[in-house]
PDB file of C-alpha atoms in Angstrom:
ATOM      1  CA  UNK B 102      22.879  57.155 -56.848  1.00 47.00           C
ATOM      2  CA  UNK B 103      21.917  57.953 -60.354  1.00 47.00           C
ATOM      3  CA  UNK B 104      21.953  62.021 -60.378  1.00 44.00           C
ATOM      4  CA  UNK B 105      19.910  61.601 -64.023  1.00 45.00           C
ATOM      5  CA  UNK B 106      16.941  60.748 -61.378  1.00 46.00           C
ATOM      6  CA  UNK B 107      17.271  63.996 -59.171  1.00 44.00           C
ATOM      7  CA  UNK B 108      18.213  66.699 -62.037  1.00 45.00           C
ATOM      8  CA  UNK B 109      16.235  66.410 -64.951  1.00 53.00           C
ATOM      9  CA  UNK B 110      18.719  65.644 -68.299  1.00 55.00           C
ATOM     10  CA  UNK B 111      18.667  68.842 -69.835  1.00 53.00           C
ATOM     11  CA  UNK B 112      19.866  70.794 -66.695  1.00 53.00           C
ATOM     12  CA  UNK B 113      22.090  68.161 -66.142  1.00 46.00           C
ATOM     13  CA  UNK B 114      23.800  69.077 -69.545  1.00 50.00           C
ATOM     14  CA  UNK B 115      23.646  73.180 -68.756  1.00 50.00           C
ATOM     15  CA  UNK B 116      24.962  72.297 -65.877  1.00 46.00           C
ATOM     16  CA  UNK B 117      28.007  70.502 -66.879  1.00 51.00           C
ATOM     17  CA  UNK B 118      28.267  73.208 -69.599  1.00 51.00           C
ATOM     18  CA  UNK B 119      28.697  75.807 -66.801  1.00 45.00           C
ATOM     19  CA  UNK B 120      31.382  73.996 -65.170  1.00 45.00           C
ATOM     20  CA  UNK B 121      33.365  73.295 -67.765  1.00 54.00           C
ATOM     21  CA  UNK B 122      33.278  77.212 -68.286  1.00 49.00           C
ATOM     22  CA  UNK B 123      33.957  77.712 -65.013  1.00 44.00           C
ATOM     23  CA  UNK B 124      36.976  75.415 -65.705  1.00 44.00           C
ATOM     24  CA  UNK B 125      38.220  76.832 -68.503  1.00 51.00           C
ATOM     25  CA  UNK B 126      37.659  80.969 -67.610  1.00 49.00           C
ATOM     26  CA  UNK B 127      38.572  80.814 -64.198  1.00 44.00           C
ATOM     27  CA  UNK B 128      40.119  78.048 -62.847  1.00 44.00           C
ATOM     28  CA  UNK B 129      42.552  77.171 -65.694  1.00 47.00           C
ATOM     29  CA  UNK B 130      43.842  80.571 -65.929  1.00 46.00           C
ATOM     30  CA  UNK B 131      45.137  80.567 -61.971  1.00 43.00           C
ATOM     31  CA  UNK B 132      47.714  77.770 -63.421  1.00 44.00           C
ATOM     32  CA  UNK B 133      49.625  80.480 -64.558  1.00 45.00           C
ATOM     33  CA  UNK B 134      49.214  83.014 -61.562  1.00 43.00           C
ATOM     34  CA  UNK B 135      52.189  82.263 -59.854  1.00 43.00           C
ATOM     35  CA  UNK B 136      54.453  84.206 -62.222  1.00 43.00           C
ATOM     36  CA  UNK B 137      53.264  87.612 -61.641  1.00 43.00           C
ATOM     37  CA  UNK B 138      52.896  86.840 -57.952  1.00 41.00           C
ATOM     38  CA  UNK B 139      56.613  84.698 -57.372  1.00 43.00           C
ATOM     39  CA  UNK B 140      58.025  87.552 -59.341  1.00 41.00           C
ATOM     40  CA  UNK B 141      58.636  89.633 -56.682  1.00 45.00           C
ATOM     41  CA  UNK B 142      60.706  86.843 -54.896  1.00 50.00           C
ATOM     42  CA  UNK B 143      62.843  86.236 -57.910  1.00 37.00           C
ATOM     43  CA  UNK B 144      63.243  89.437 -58.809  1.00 42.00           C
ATOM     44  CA  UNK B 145      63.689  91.468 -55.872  1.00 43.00           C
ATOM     45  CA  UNK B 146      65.174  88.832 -53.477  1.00 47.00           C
ATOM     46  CA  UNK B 147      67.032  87.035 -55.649  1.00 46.00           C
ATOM     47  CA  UNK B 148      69.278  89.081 -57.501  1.00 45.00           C
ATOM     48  CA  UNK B 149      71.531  91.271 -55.190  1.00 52.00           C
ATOM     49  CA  UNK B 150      73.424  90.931 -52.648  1.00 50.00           C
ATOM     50  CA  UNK B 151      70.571  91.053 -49.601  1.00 52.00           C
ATOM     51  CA  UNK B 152      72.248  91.265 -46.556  1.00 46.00           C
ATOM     52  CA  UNK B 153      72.436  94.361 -44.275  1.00 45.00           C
ATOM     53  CA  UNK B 154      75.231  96.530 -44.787  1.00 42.00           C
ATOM     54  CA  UNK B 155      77.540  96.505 -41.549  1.00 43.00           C
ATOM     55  CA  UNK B 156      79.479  99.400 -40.573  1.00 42.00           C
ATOM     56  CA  UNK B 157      82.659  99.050 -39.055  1.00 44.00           C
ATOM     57  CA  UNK B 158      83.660 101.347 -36.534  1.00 44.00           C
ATOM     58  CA  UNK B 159      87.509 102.075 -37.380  1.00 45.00           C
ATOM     59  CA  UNK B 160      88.442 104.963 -34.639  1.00 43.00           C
ATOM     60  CA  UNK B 161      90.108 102.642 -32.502  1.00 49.00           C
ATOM     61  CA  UNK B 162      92.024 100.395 -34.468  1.00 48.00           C
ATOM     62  CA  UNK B 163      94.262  98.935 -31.448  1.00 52.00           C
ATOM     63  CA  UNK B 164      90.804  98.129 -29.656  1.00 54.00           C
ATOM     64  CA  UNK B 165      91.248  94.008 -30.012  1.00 54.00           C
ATOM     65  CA  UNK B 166      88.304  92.475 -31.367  1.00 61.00           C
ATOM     66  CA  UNK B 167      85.035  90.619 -29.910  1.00 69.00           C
ATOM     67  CA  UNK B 168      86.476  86.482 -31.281  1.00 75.00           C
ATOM     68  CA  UNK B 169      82.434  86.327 -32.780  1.00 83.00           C
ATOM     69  CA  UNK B 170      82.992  90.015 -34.457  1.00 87.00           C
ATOM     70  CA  UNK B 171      86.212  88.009 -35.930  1.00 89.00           C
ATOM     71  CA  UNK B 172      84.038  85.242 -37.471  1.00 90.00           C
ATOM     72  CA  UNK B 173      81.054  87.171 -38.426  1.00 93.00           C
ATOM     73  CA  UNK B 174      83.620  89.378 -40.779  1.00 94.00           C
ATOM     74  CA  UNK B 175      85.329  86.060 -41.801  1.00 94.00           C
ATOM     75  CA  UNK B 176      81.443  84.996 -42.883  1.00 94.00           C
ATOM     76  CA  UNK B 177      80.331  88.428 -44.482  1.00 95.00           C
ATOM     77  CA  UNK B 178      83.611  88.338 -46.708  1.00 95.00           C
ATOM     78  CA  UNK B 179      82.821  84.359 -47.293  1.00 94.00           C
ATOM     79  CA  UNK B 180      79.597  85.374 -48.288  1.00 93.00           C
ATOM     80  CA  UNK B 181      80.163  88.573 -50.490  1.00 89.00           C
ATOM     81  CA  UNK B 182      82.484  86.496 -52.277  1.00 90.00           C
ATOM     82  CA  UNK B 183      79.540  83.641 -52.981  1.00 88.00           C
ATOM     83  CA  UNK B 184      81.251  80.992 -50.863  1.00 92.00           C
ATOM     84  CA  UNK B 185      77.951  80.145 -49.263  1.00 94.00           C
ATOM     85  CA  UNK B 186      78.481  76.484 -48.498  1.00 95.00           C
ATOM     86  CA  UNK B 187      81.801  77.536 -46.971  1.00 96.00           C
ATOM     87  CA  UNK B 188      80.255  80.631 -45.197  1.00 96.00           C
ATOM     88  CA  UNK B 189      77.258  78.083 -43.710  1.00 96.00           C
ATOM     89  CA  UNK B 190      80.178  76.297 -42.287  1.00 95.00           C
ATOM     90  CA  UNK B 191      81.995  79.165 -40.463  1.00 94.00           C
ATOM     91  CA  UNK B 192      78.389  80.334 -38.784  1.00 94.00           C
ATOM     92  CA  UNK B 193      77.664  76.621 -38.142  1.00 93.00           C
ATOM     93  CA  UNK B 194      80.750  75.720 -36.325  1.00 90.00           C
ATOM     94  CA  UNK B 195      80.088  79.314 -33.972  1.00 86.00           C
ATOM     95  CA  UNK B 196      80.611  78.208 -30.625  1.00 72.00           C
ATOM     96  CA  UNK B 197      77.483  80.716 -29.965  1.00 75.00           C
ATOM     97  CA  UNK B 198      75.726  79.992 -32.576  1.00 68.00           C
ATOM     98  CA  UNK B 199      72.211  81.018 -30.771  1.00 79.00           C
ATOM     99  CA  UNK B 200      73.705  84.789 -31.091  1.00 91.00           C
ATOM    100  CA  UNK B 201      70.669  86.532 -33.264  1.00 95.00           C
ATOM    101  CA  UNK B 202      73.924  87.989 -35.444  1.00 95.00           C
ATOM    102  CA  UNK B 203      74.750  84.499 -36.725  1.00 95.00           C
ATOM    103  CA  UNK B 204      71.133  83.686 -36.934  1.00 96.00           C
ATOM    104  CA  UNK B 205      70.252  85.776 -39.424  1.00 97.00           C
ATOM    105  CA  UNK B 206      73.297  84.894 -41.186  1.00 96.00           C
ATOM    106  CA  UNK B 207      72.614  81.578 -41.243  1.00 96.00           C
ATOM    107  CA  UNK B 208      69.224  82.219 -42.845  1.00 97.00           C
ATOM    108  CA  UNK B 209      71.103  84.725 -45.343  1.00 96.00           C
ATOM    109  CA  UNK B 210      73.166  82.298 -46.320  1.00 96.00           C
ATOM    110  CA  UNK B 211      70.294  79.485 -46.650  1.00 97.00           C
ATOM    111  CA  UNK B 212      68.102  81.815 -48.671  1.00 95.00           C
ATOM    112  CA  UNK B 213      71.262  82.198 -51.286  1.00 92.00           C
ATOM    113  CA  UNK B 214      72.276  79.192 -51.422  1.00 94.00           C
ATOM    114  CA  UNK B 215      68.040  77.988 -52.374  1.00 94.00           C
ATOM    115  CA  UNK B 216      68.727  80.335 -55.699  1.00 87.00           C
ATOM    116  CA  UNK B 217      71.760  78.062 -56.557  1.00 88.00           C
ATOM    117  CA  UNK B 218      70.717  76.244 -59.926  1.00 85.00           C
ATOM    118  CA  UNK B 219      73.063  73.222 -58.891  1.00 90.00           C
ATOM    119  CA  UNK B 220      70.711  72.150 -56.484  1.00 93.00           C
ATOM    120  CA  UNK B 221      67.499  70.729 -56.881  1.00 94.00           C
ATOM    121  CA  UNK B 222      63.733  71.994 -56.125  1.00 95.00           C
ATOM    122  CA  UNK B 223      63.669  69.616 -52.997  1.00 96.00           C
ATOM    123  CA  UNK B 224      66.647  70.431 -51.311  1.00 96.00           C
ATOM    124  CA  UNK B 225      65.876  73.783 -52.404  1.00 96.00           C
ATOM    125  CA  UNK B 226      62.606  74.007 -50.735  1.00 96.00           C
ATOM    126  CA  UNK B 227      64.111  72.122 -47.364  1.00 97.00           C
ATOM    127  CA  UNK B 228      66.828  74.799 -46.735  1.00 97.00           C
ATOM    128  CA  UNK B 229      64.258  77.620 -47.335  1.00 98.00           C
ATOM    129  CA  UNK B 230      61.788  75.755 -44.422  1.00 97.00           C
ATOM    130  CA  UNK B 231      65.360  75.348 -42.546  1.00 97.00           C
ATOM    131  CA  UNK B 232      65.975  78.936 -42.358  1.00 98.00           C
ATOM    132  CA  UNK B 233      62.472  79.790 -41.941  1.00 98.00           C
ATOM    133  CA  UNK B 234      62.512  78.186 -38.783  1.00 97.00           C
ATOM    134  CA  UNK B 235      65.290  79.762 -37.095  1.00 97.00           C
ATOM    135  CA  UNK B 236      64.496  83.268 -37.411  1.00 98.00           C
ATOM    136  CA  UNK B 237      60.557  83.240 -37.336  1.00 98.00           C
ATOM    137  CA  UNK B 238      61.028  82.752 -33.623  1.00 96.00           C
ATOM    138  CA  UNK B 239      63.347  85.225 -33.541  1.00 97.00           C
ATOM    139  CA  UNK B 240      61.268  87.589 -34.027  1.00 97.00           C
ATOM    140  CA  UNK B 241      59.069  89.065 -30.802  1.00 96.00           C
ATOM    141  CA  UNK B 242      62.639  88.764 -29.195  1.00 95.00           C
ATOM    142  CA  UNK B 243      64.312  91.107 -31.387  1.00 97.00           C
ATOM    143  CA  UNK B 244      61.698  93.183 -32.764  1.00 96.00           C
ATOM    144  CA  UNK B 245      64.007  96.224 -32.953  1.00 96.00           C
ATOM    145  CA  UNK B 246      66.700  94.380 -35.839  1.00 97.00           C
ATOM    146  CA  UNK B 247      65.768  95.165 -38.927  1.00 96.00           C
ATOM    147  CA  UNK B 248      67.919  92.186 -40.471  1.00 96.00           C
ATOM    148  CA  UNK B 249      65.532  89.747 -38.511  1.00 98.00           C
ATOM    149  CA  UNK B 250      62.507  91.066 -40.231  1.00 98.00           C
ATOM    150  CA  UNK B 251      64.396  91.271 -43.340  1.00 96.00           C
ATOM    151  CA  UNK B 252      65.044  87.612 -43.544  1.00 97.00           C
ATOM    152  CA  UNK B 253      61.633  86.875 -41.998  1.00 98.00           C
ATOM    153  CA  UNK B 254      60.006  88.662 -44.903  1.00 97.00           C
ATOM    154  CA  UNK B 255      62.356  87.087 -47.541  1.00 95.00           C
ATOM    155  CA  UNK B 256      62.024  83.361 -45.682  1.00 97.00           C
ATOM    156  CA  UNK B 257      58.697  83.589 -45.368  1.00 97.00           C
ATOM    157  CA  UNK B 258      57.898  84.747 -48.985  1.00 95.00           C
ATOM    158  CA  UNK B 259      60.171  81.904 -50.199  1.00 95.00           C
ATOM    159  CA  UNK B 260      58.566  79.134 -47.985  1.00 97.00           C
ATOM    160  CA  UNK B 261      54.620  80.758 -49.131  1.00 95.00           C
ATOM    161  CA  UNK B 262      55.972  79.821 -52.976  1.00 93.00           C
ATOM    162  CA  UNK B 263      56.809  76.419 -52.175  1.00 94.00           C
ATOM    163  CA  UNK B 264      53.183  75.867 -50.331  1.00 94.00           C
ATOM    164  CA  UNK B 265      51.445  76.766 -53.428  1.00 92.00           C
ATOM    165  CA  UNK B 266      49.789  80.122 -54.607  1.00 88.00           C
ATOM    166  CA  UNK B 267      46.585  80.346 -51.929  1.00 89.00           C
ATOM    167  CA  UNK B 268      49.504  80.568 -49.286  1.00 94.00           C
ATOM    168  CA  UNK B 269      51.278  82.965 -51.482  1.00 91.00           C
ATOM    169  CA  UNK B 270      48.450  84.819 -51.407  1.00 91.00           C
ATOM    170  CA  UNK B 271      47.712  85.036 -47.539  1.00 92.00           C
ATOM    171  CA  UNK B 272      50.979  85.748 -46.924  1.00 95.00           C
ATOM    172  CA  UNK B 273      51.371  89.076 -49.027  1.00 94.00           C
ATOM    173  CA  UNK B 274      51.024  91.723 -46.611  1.00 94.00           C
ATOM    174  CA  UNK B 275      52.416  90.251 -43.729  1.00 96.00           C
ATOM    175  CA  UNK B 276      55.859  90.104 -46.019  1.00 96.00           C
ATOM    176  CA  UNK B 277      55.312  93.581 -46.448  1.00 96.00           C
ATOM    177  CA  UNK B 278      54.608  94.655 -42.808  1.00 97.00           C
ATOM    178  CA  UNK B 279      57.815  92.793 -41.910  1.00 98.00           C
ATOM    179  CA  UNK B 280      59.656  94.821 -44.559  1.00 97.00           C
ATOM    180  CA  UNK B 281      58.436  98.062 -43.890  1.00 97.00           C
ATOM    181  CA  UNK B 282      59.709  97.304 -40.275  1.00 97.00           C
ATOM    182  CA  UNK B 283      62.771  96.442 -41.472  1.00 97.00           C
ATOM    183  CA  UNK B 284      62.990  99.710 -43.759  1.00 97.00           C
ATOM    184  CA  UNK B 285      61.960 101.573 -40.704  1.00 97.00           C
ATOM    185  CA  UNK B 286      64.605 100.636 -38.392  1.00 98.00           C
ATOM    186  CA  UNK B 287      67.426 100.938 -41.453  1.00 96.00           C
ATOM    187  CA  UNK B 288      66.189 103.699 -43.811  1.00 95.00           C
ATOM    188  CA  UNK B 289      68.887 103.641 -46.112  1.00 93.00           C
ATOM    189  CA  UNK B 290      69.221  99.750 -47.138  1.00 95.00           C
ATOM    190  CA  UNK B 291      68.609 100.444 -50.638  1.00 96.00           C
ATOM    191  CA  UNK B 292      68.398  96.604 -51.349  1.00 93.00           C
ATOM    192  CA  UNK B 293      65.310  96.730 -48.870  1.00 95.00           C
ATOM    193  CA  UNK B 294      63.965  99.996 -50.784  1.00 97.00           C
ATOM    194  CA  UNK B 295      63.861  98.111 -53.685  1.00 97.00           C
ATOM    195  CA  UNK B 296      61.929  94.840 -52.396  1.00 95.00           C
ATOM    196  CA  UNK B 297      59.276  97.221 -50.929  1.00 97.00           C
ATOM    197  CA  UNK B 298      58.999  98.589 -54.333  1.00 97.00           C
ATOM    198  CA  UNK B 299      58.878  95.576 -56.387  1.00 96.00           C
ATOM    199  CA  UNK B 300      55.870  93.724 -54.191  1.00 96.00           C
ATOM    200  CA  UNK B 301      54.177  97.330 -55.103  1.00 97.00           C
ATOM    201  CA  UNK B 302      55.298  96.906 -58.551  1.00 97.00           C
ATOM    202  CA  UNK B 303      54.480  93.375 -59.077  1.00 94.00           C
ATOM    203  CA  UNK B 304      50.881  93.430 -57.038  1.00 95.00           C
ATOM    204  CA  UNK B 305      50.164  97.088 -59.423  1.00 96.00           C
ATOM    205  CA  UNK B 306      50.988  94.484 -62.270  1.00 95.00           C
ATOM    206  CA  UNK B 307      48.383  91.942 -61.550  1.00 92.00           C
ATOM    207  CA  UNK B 308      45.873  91.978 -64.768  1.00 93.00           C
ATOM    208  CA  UNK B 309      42.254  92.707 -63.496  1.00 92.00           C
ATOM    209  CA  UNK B 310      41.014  89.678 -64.791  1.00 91.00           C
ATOM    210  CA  UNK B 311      43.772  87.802 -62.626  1.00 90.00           C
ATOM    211  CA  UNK B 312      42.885  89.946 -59.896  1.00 91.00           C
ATOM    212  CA  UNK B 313      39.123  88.770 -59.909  1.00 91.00           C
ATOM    213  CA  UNK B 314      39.983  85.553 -60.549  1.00 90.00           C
ATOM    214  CA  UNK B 315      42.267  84.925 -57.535  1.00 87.00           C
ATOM    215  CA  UNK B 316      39.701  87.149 -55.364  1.00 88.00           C
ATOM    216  CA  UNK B 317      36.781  84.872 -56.702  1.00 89.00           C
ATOM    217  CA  UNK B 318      38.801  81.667 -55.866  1.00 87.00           C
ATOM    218  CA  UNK B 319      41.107  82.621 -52.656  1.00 86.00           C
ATOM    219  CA  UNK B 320      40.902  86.172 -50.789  1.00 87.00           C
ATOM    220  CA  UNK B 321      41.087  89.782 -51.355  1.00 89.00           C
ATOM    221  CA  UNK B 322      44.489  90.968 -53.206  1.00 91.00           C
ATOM    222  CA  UNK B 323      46.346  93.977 -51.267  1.00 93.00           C
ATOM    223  CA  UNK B 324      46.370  96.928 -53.756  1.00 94.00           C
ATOM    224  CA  UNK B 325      49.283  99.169 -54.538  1.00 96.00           C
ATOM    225  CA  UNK B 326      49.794 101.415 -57.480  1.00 97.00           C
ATOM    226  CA  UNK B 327      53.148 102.519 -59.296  1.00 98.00           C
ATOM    227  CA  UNK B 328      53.519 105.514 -57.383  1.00 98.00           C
ATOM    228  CA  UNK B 329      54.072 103.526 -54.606  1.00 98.00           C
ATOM    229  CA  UNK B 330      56.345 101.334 -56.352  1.00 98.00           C
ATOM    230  CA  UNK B 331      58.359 104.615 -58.003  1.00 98.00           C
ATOM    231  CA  UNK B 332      58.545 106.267 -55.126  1.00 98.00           C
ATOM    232  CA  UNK B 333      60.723 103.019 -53.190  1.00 98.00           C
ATOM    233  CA  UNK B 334      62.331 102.661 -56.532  1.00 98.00           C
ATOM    234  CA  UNK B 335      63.587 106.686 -56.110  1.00 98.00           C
ATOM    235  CA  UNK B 336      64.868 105.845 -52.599  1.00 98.00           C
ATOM    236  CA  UNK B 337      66.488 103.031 -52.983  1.00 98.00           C
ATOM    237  CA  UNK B 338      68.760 104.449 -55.769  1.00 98.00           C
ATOM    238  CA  UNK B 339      69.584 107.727 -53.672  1.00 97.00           C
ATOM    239  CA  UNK B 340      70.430 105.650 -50.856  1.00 97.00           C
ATOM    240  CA  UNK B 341      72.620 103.827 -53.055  1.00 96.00           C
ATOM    241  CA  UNK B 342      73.089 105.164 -56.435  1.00 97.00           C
ATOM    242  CA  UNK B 343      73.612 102.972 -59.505  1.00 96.00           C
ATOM    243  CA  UNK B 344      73.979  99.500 -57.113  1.00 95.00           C
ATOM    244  CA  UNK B 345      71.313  97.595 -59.252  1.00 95.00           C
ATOM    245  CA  UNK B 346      70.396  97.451 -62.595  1.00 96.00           C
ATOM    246  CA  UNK B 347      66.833  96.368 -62.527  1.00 96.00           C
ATOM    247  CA  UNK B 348      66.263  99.011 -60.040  1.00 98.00           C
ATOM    248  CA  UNK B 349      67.373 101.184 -62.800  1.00 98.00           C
ATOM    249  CA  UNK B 350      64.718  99.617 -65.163  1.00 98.00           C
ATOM    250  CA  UNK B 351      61.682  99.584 -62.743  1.00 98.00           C
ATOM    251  CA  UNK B 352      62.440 102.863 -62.410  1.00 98.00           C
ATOM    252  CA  UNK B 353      61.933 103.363 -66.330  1.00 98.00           C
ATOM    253  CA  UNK B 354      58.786 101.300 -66.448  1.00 98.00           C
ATOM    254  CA  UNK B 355      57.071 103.713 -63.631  1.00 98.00           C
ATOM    255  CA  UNK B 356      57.786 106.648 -65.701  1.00 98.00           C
ATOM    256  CA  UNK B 357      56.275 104.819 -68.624  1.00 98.00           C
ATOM    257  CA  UNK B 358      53.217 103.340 -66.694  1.00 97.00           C
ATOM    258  CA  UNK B 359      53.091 107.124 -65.589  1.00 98.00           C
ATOM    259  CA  UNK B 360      53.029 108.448 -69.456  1.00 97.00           C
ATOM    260  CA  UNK B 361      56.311 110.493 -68.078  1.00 97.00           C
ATOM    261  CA  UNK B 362      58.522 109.251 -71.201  1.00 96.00           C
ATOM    262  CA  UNK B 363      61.289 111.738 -70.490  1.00 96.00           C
ATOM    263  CA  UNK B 364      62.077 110.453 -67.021  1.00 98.00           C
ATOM    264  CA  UNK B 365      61.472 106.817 -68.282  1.00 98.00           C
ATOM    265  CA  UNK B 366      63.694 107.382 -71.333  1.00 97.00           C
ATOM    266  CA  UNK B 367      66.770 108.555 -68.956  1.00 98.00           C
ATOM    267  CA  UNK B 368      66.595 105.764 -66.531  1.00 98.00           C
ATOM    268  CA  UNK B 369      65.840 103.044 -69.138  1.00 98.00           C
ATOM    269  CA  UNK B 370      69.150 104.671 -71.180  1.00 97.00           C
ATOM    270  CA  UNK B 371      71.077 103.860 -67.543  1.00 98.00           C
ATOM    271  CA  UNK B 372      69.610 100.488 -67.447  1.00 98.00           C
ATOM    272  CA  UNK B 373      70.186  99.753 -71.216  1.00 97.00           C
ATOM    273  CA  UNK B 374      73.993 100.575 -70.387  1.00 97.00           C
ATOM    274  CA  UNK B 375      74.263  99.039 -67.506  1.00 97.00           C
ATOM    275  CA  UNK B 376      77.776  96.774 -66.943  1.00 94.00           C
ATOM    276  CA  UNK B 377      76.656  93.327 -66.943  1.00 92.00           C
ATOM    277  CA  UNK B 378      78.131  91.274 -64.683  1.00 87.00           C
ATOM    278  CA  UNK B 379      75.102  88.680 -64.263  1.00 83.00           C
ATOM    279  CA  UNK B 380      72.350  87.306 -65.518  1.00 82.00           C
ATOM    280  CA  UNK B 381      69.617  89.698 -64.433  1.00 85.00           C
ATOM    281  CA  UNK B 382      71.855  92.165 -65.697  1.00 92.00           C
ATOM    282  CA  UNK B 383      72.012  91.433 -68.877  1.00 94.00           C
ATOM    283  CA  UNK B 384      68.050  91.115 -68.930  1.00 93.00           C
ATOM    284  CA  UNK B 385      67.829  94.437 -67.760  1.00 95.00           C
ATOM    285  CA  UNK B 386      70.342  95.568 -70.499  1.00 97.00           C
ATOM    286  CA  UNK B 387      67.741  93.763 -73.341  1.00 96.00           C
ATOM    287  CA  UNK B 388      64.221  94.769 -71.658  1.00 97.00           C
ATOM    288  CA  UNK B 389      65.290  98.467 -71.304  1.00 97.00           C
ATOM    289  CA  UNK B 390      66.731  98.485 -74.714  1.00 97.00           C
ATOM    290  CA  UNK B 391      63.192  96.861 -76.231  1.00 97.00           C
ATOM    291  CA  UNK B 392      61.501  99.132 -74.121  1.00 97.00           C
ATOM    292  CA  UNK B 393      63.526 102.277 -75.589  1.00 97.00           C
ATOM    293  CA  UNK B 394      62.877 101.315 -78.886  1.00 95.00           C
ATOM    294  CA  UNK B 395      58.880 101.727 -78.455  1.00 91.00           C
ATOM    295  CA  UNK B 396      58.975 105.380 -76.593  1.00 91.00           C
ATOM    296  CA  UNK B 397      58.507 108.000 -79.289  1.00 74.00           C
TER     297      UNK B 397
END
């Protein structure tokens, strides 16, 4: 069919003119959405040690242990240590390994290992469905463990990235329902503090004309603001003072998004000083540093 014949030339040409604005102001642009929406995974899920503090009951030393408590310390030290290959052994090899406690590790040490640089984006993305599929049935079971909707908000995000950025998207708030569950049951995980205040950081970050962009295009964006973000920030360090240096910094940037330079100029000092002992460290050292340099 020969549209010339249907729509007369010159609309034709407006036409085409449209789309290719179209093209160019709106869809073009959502190329490069994905990095202000994935940073929440990469920064707040990738760069501490996310796995639920256990506490060990020592008033009864003699008391011999549970054989799975055995293993499951075995693993944790494994895994503290960044043995994960060696730690997804031990839990593998669990004679019970349906128990919901070496479930979750599992997944723990799945999700870890998918931030490895030695492996690639394939295997990377099959390890993240892996362990996405042995704790999202997990849980309605267990809907009082905090570490299960932990590692179903972390698995979940992580799988959403792979999909592309419409699932990203849909998926936002149910990550953050899971981990406000999760911070509900276990209050003071300061590593979970701080993921509920990065998605509110990173979704308060989203330019407007991102925002209307991605609503035009996909759905409605959740909306936060960085109170919300400052105020998980705040709790995470008092339930853990000092344990992460980008904590320190998003703490800073609050202040300064806030026009509170005095607070922002103490905790981006902490951040700027910060020991580094890893990558994301030594970002935080150089962005809080910059950052001092422009407060007045």
């Amino acid at each position: 069919m020969n549209i010339h014949k249907i729509v007369p030339i010159r609309q034709y040409l407006l036409f085409s003119i449209y789309l290719r604005k179209i093209y160019k102001d709106i869809i073009l642009p959502t190329r490069n959405l994905h990095r202000p929406i994935k940073a929440f995974q990469l920064w707040g899920a990738g760069s501490i040690s996310l796995w639920p503090t256990i506490k060990k009951n020592n008033t009864n030393t003699d008391k011999p242990k549970d054989p799975i408590s055995s293993i499951l310390d075995t693993a944790d030290g494994t895994f503290e240590m960044g043995r994960y290959e060696e730690c997804y052994n031990i839990l593998t090899n669990v004679q019970n390994e349906k128990d919901i406690e070496v479930k979750w590790r599992i997944c723990r040490v799945l999700y870890n290992m998918a931030k490895d640089s030695k492996y690639d984006e394939q295997y990377k993305k099959d390890i993240i469905s892996q362990a996405y599929d042995i704790i999202a049935p997990e849980v309605d079971q267990n809907w009082d463990n905090f570490a299960v909707h932990k590692w179903y908000a972390l698995t979940l995000d992580a799988k959403s990235s792979y999909i592309g950025i419409k699932e990203k998207i849909t998926q936002l708030e149910n990550v953050k329902k899971h981990m406000d569950l999760a911070v509900t049951l276990n209050p003071s995980d300061a590593s979970l503090l701080h993921m509920l205040g990065e998605w509110c950081y990173q979704v308060t970050e989203i330019p407007w004309h991102q925002r209307k962009t991605i609503e035009i295009l996909f759905q409605e964006l959740p909306h936060s603001t960085y109170e919300d973000a400052l105020e998980y920030f705040l709790r995470a360090e008092m339930a853990q003072p000092r344990f992460y240096s980008i904590n320190l910094l998003r703490i800073g940037c609050c202040y300064l998004k806030l026009n509170k330079d005095d607070q922002a100029r103490y905790y981006l000092k902490l951040a700027a000083s910060y020991p580094a002992k890893s990558n994301n460290d030594h970002k935080a050292n150089k962005e809080a540093a910059d950052l001092l340099k422009k407060i007045k």
